[in-house]
mmCIF file of C-alpha atoms and ligand atoms in Angstrom:
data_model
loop_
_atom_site.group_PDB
_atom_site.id
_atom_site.type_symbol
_atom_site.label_atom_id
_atom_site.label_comp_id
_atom_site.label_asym_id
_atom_site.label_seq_id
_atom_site.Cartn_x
_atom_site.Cartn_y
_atom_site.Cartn_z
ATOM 1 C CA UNK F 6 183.725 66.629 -108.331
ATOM 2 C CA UNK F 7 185.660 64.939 -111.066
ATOM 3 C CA UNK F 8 186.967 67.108 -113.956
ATOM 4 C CA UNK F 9 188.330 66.853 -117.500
ATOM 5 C CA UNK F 10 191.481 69.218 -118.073
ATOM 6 C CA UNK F 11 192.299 70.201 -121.643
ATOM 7 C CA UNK F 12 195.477 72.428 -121.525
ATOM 8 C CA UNK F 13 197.655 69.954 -120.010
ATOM 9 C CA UNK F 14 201.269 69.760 -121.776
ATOM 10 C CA UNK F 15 203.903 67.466 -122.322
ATOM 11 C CA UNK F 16 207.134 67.228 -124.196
ATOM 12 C CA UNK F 17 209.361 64.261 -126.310
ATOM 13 C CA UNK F 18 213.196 64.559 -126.067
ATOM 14 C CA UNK F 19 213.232 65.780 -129.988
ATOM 15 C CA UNK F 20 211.013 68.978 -128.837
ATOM 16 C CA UNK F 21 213.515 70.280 -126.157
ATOM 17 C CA UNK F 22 215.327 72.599 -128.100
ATOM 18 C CA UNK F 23 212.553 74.760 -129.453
ATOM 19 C CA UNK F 24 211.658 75.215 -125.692
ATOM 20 C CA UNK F 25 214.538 75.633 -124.318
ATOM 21 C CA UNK F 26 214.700 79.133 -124.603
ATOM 22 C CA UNK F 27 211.453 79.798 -122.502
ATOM 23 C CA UNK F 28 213.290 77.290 -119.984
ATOM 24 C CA UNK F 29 216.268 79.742 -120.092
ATOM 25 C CA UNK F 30 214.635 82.517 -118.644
ATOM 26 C CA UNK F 31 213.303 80.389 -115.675
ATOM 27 C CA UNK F 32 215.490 80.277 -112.521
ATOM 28 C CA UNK F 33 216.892 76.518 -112.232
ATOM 29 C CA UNK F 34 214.977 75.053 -110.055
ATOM 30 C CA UNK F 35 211.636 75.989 -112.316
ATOM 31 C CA UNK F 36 212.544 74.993 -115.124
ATOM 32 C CA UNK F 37 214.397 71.497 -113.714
ATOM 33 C CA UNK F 38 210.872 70.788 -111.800
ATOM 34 C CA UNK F 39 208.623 71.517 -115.546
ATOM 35 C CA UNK F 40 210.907 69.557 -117.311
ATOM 36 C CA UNK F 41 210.520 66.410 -115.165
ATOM 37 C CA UNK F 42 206.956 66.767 -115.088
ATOM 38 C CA UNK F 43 206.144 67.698 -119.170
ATOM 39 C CA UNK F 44 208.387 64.315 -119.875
ATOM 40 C CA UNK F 45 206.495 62.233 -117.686
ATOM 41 C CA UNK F 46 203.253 60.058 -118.098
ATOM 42 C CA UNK F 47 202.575 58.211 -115.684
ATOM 43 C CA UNK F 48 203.425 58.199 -111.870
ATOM 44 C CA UNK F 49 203.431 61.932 -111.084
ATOM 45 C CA UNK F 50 201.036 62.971 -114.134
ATOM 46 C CA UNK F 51 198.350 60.359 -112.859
ATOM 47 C CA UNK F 52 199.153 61.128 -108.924
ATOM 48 C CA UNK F 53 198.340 64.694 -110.070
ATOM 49 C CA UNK F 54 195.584 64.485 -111.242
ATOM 50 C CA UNK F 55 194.116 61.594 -108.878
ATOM 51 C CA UNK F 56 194.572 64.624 -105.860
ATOM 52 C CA UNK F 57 193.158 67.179 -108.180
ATOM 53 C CA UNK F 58 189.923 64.543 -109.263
ATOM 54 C CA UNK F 59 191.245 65.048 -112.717
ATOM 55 C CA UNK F 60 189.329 61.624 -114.372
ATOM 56 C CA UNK F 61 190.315 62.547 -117.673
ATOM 57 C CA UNK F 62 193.590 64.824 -119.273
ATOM 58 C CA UNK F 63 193.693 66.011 -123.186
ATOM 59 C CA UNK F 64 197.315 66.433 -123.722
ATOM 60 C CA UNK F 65 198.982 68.821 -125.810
ATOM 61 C CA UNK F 66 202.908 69.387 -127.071
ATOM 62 C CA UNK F 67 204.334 72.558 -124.992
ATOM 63 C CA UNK F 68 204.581 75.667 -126.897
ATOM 64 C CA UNK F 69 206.191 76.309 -129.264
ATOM 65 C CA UNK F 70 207.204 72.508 -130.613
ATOM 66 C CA UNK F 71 207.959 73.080 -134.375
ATOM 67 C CA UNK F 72 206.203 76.170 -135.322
ATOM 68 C CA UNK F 73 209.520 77.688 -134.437
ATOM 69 C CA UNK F 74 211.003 75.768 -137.194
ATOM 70 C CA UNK F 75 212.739 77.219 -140.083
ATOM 71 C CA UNK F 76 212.026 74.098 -142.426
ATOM 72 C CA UNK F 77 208.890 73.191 -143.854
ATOM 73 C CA UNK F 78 210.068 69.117 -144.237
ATOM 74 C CA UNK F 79 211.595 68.889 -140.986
ATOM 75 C CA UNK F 80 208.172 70.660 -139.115
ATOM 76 C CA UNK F 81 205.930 68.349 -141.031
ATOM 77 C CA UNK F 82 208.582 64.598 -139.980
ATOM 78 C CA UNK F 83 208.813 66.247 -136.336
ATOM 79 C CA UNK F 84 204.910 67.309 -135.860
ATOM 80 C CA UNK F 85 203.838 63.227 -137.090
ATOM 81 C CA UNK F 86 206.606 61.847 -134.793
ATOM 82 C CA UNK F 87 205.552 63.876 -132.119
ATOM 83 C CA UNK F 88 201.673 62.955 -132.666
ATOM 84 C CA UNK F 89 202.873 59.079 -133.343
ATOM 85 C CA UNK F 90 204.540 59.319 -129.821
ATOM 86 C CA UNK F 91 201.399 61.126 -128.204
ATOM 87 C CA UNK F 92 199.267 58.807 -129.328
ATOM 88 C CA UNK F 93 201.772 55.665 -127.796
ATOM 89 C CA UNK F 94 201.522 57.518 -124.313
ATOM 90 C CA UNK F 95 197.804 57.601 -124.386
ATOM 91 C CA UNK F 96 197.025 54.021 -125.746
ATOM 92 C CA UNK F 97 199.125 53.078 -122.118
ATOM 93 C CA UNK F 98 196.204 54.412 -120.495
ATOM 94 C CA UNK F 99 193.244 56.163 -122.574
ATOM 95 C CA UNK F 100 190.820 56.142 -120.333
ATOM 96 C CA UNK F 101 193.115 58.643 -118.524
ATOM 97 C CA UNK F 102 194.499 60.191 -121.261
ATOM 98 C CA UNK F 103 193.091 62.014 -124.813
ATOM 99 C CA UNK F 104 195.277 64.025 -127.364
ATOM 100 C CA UNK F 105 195.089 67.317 -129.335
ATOM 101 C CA UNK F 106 197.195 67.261 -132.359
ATOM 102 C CA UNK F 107 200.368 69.361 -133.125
ATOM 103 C CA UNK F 108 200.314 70.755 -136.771
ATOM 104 C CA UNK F 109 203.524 71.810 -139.471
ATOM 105 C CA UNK F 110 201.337 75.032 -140.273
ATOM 106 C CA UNK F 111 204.691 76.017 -142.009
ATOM 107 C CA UNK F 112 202.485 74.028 -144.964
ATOM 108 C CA UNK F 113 198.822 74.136 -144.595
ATOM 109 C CA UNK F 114 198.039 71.169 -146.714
ATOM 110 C CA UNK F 115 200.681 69.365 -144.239
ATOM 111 C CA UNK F 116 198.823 70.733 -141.701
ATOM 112 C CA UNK F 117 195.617 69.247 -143.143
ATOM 113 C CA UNK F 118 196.534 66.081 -143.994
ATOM 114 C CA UNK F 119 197.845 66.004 -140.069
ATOM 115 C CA UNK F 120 194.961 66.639 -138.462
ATOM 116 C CA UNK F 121 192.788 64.096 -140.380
ATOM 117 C CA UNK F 122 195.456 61.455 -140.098
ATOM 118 C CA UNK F 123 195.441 62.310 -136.158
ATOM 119 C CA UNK F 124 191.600 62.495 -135.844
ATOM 120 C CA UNK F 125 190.777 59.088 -137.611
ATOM 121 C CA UNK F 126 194.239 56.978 -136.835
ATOM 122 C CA UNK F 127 194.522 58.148 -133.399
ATOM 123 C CA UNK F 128 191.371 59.611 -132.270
ATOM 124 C CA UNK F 129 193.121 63.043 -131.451
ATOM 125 C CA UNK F 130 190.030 65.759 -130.363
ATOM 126 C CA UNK F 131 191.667 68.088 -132.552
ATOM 127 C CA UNK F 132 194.564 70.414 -132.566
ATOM 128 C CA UNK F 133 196.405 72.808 -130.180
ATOM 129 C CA UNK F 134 198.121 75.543 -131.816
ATOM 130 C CA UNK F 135 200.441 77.823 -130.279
ATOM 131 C CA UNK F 136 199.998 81.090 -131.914
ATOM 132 C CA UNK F 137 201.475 82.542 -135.125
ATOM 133 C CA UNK F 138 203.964 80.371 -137.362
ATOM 134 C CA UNK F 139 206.914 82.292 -138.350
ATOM 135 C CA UNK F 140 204.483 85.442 -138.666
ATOM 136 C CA UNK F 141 201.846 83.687 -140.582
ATOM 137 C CA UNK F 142 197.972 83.780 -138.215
ATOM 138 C CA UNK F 143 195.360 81.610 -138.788
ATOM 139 C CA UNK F 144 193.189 84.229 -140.318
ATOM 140 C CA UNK F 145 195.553 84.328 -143.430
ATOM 141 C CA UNK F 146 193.616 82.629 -147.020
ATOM 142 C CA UNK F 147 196.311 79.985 -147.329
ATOM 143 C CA UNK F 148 194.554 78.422 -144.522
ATOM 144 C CA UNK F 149 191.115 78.078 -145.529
ATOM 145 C CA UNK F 150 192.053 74.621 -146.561
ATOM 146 C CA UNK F 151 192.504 73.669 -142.551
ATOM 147 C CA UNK F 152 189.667 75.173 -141.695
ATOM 148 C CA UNK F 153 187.675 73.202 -144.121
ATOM 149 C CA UNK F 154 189.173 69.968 -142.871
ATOM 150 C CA UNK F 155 188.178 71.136 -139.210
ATOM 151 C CA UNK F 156 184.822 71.733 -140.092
ATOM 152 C CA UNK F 157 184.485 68.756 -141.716
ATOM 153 C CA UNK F 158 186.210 66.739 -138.983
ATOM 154 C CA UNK F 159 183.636 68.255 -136.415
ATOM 155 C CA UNK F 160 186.713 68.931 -134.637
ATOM 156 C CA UNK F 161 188.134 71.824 -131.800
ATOM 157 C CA UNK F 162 191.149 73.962 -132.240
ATOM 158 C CA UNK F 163 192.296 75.363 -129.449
ATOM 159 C CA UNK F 164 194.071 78.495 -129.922
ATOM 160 C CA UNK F 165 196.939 78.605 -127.248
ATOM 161 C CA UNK F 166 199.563 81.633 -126.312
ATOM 162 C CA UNK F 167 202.961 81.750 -128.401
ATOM 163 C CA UNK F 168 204.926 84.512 -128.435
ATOM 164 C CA UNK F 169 204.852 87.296 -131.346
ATOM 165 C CA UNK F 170 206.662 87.139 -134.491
ATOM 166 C CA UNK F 171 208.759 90.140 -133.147
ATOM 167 C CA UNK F 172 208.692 91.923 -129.404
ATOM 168 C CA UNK F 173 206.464 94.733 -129.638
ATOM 169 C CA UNK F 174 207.886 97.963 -129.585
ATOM 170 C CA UNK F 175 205.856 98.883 -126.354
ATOM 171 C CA UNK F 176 207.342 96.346 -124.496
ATOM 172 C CA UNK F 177 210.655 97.293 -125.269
ATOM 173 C CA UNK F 178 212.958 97.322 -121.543
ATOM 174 C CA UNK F 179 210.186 95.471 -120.086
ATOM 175 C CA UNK F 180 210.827 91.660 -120.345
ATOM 176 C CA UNK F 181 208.970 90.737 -117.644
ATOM 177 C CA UNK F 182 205.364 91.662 -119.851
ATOM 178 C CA UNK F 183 206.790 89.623 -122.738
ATOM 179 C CA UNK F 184 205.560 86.217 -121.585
ATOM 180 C CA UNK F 185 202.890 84.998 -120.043
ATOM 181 C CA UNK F 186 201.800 88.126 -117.503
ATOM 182 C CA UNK F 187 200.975 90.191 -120.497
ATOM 183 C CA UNK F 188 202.166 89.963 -124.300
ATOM 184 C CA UNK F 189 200.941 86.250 -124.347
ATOM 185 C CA UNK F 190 197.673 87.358 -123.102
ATOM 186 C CA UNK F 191 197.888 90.078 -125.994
ATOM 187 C CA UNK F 192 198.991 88.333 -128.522
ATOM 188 C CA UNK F 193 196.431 85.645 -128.394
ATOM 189 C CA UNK F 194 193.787 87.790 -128.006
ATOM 190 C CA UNK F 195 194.530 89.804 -131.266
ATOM 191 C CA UNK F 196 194.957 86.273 -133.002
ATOM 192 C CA UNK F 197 191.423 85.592 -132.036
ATOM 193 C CA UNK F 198 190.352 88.733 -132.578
ATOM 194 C CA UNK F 199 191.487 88.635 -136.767
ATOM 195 C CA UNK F 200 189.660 85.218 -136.584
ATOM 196 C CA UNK F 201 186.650 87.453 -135.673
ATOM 197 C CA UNK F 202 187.371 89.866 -137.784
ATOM 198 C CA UNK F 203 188.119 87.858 -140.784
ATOM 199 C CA UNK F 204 184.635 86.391 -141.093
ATOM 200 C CA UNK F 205 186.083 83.093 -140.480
ATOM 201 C CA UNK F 206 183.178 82.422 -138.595
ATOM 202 C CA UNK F 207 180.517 83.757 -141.374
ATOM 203 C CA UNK F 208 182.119 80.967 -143.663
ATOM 204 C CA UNK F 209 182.379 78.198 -141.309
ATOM 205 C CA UNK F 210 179.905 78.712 -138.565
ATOM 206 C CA UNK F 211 180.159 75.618 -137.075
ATOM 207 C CA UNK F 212 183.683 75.995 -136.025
ATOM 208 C CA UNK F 213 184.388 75.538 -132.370
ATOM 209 C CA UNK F 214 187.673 77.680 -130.993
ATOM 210 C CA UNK F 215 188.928 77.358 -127.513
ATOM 211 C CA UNK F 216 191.024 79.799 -125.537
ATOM 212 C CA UNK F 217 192.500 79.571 -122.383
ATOM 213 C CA UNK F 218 192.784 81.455 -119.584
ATOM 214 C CA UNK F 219 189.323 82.656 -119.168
ATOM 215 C CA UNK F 220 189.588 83.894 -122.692
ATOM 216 C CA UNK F 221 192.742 85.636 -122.465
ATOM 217 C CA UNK F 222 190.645 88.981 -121.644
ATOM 218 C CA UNK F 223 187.598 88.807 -124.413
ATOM 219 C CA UNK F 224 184.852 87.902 -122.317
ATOM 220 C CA UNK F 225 185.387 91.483 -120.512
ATOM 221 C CA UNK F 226 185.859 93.560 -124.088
ATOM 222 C CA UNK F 227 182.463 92.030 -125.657
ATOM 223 C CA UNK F 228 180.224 94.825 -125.119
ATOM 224 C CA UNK F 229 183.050 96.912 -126.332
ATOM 225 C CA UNK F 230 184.126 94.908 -129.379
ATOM 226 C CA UNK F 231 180.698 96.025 -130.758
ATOM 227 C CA UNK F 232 180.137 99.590 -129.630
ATOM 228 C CA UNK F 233 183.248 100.625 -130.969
ATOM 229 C CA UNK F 234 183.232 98.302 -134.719
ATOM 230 C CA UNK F 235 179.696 99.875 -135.644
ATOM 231 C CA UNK F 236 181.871 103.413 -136.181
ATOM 232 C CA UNK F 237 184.775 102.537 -137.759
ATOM 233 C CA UNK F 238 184.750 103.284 -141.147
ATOM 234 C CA UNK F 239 186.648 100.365 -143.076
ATOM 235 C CA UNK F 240 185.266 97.882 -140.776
ATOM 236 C CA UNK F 241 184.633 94.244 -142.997
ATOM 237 C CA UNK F 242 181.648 93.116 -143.585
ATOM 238 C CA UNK F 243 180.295 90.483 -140.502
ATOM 239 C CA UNK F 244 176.616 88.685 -140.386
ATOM 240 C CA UNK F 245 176.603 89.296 -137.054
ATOM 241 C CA UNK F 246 178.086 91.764 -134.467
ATOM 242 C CA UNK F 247 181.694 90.647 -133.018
ATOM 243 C CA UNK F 248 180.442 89.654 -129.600
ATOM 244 C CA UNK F 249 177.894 87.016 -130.924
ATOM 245 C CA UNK F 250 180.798 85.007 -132.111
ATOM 246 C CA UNK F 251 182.411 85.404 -128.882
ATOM 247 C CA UNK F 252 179.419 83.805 -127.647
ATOM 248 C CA UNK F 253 178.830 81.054 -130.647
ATOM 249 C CA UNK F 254 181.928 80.120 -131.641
ATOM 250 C CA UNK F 255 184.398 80.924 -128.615
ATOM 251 C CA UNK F 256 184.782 78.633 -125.481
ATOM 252 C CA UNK F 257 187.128 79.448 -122.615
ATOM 253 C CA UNK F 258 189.099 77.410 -120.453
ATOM 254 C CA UNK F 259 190.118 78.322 -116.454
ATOM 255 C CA UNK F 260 193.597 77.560 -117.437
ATOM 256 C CA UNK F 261 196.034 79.758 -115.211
ATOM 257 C CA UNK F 262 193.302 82.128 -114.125
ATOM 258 C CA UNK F 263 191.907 81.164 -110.716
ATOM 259 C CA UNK F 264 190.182 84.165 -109.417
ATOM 260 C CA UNK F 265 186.258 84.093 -109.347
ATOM 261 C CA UNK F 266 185.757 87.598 -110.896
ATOM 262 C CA UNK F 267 186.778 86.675 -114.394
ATOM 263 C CA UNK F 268 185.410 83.310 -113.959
ATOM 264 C CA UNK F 269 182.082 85.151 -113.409
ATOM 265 C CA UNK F 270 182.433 87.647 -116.051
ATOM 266 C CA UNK F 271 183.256 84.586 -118.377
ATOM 267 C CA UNK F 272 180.194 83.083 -117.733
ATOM 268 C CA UNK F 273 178.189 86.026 -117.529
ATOM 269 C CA UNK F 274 179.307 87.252 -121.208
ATOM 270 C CA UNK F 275 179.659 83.340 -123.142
ATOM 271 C CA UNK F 276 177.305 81.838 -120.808
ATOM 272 C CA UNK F 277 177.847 78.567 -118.344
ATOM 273 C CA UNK F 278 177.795 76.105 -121.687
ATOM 274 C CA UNK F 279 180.932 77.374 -122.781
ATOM 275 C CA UNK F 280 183.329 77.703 -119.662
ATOM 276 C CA UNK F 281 185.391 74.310 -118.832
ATOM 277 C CA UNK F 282 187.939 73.647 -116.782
ATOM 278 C CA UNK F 283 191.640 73.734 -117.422
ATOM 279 C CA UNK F 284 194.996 73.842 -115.256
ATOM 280 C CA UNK F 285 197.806 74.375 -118.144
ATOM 281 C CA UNK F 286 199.904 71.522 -116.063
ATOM 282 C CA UNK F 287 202.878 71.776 -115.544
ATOM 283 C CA UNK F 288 203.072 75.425 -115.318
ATOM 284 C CA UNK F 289 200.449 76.012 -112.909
ATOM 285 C CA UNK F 290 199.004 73.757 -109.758
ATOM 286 C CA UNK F 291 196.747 70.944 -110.384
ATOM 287 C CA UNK F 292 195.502 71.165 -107.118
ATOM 288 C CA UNK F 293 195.337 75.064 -106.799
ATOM 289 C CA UNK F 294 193.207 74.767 -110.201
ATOM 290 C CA UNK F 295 190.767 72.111 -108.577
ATOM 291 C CA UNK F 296 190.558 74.222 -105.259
ATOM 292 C CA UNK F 297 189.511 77.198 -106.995
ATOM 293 C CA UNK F 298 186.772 75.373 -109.178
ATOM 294 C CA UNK F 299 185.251 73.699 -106.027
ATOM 295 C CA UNK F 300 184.432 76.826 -104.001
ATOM 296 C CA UNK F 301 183.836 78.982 -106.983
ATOM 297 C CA UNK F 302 180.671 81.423 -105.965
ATOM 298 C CA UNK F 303 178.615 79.003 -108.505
ATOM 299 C CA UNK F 304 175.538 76.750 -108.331
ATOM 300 C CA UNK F 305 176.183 73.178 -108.050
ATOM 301 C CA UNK F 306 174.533 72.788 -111.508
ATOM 302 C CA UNK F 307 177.205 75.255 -113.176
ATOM 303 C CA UNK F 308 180.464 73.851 -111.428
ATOM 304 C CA UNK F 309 179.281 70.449 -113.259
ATOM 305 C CA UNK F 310 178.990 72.123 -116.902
ATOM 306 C CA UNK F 311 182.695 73.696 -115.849
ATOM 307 C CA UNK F 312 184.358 70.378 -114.154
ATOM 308 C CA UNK F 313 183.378 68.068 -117.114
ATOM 309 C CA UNK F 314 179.844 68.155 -118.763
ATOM 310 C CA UNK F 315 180.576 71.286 -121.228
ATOM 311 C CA UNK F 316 183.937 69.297 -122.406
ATOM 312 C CA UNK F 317 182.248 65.818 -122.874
ATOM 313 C CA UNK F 318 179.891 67.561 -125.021
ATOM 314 C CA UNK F 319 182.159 70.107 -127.333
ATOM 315 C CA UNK F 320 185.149 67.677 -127.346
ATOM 316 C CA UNK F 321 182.688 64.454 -128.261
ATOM 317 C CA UNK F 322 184.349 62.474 -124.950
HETATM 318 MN MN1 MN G 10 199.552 76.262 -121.607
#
């Protein structure tokens, strides 16, 4: 069945050094093999994908690109240069490839400015951002002014893993939960969960937010999210309880999560309109990914909405 993939990641040459310290704590021959494959578009990428019946890729700079960056000019010249040389790659061979944007959100006007300059130059889908920017979430007032533009754009964000401002001080001796086994998966859910929380949603209720990996543990917590808000006592105020926001605003990729009981629980709690399919190439198997969709315990009618119908409609293909 063919598929669109949306958490599919590349790199430029002027973005190595802000991964390079994920790349560190890789053995060698890991990080040698990513590298190759996050700098290249076209033989292996397309090859890829061809085995995996990947028609269609929406590409994305690898986490953390410059919201790692210490200054505000040289995140907003390095996050256009990077979207200038995304957009290159893809006009090579768009009916292959789309783009997400990657945002200064040191500045949120920058960041503003970015995405609309990306959505109506280059025809970007919207924006991938990798978690928190030097401590600052999303939730935070200073960026109202993005959310407008993404509203008014019509356009997704999709909210992908970075690491915390600081190592939490329960994961202290324990690197191996810092990354993506664990602290990823937990810091990404809080960041959606202050989203929630925020009202962000109240005010713009038309905004579409996507999360990877099956919804980096949500979908499960729903029911809970709302038993347990209705008796705190300085809750804020929401229109609606947590879990319908889950369900209106939140979609979920399969990105790095190829097991059939989450896949079932997503679609059980968001329903099968907002479940599509992801691999997060390089870092995990293109064809493991496809392998995993295809015999899925699903109807045939479902694994379409999953493989490419659900993102043709929310990402406007
Ligand atoms: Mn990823």
């Amino acid at each position: 069945m063919k598929k669109i993939a949306l958490e599919e990641h590349y790199i430029s040459p002027d973005f190595m050094k802000y991964t390079q310290a994920d790349f560190n704590a890789m053995n060698k021959q890991a990080s040698d093999g990513f590298i190759a494959k996050l700098l290249d578009f076209d033989e292996q990428r397309i090859q890829e994908m061809d085995k995996a019946g990947i028609g269609t890729s929406v590409l994305s700079l690898t986490d953390p690109g410059v919201q790692k960056e210490p200054d505000t000019n040289v995140a907003i010249q390095l996050a256009q240069k990077a979207n200038d040389f995304l957009a290159e790659k893809i006009s090579k061979n768009s009916k292959r490839y789309k783009g997400f944007a990657h945002l200064p959100l040191q500045d949120p006007k920058a960041a503003a400015k970015e995405l609309e300059r990306c959505v109506r130059q280059h025809h970007f889908v919207g924006a991938l951002i990798n978690g928190q920017t030097n401590g600052k979430y999303l939730d935070e007032n200073e960026y109202l002014l993005l959310w407008e533009k993404v509203q008014e754009l019509d356009v997704t964000i999709y909210l992908h893993p970075g690491s915390p401002y600081e190592t939490p001080y329960n994961l202290d001796g324990y690197p191996e939960l810092e990354g993506p086994l664990w602290g990823w998966t937990s810091e990404t859910a809080t960041h959606a969960l202050r989203l929630i929380f925020s009202g962000l949603f109240d005010r713009f209720p038309n905004i579409k937010l996507i999360l990877g990996h099956m919804g980096e543990s949500l979908p499960y917590l729903a029911w809970r999210l709302d038993s347990r808000w209705g008796i705190i006592k300085h809750s804020k105020n929401l229109k609606k309880l947590p879990s319908q926001y889950l369900k209106q605003n939140i979609f979920v990729t399969t990105s790095g999560m190829c097991s059939n009981g989450p896949l079932l629980c997503a679609l059980s709690e968001l329903g099968e309109d907002n479940v599509m399919f992801s691999v997060d190439y390089p870092y995990e198997s293109s064809e493991v990914a496809a392998q995993f969709i295809q015999k899925a315990p699903i109807t045939e009618k479902v694994r379409e909405k999953i493989c490419y119908q659900n993102a043709k409609r929310i990402l406007k293909l």
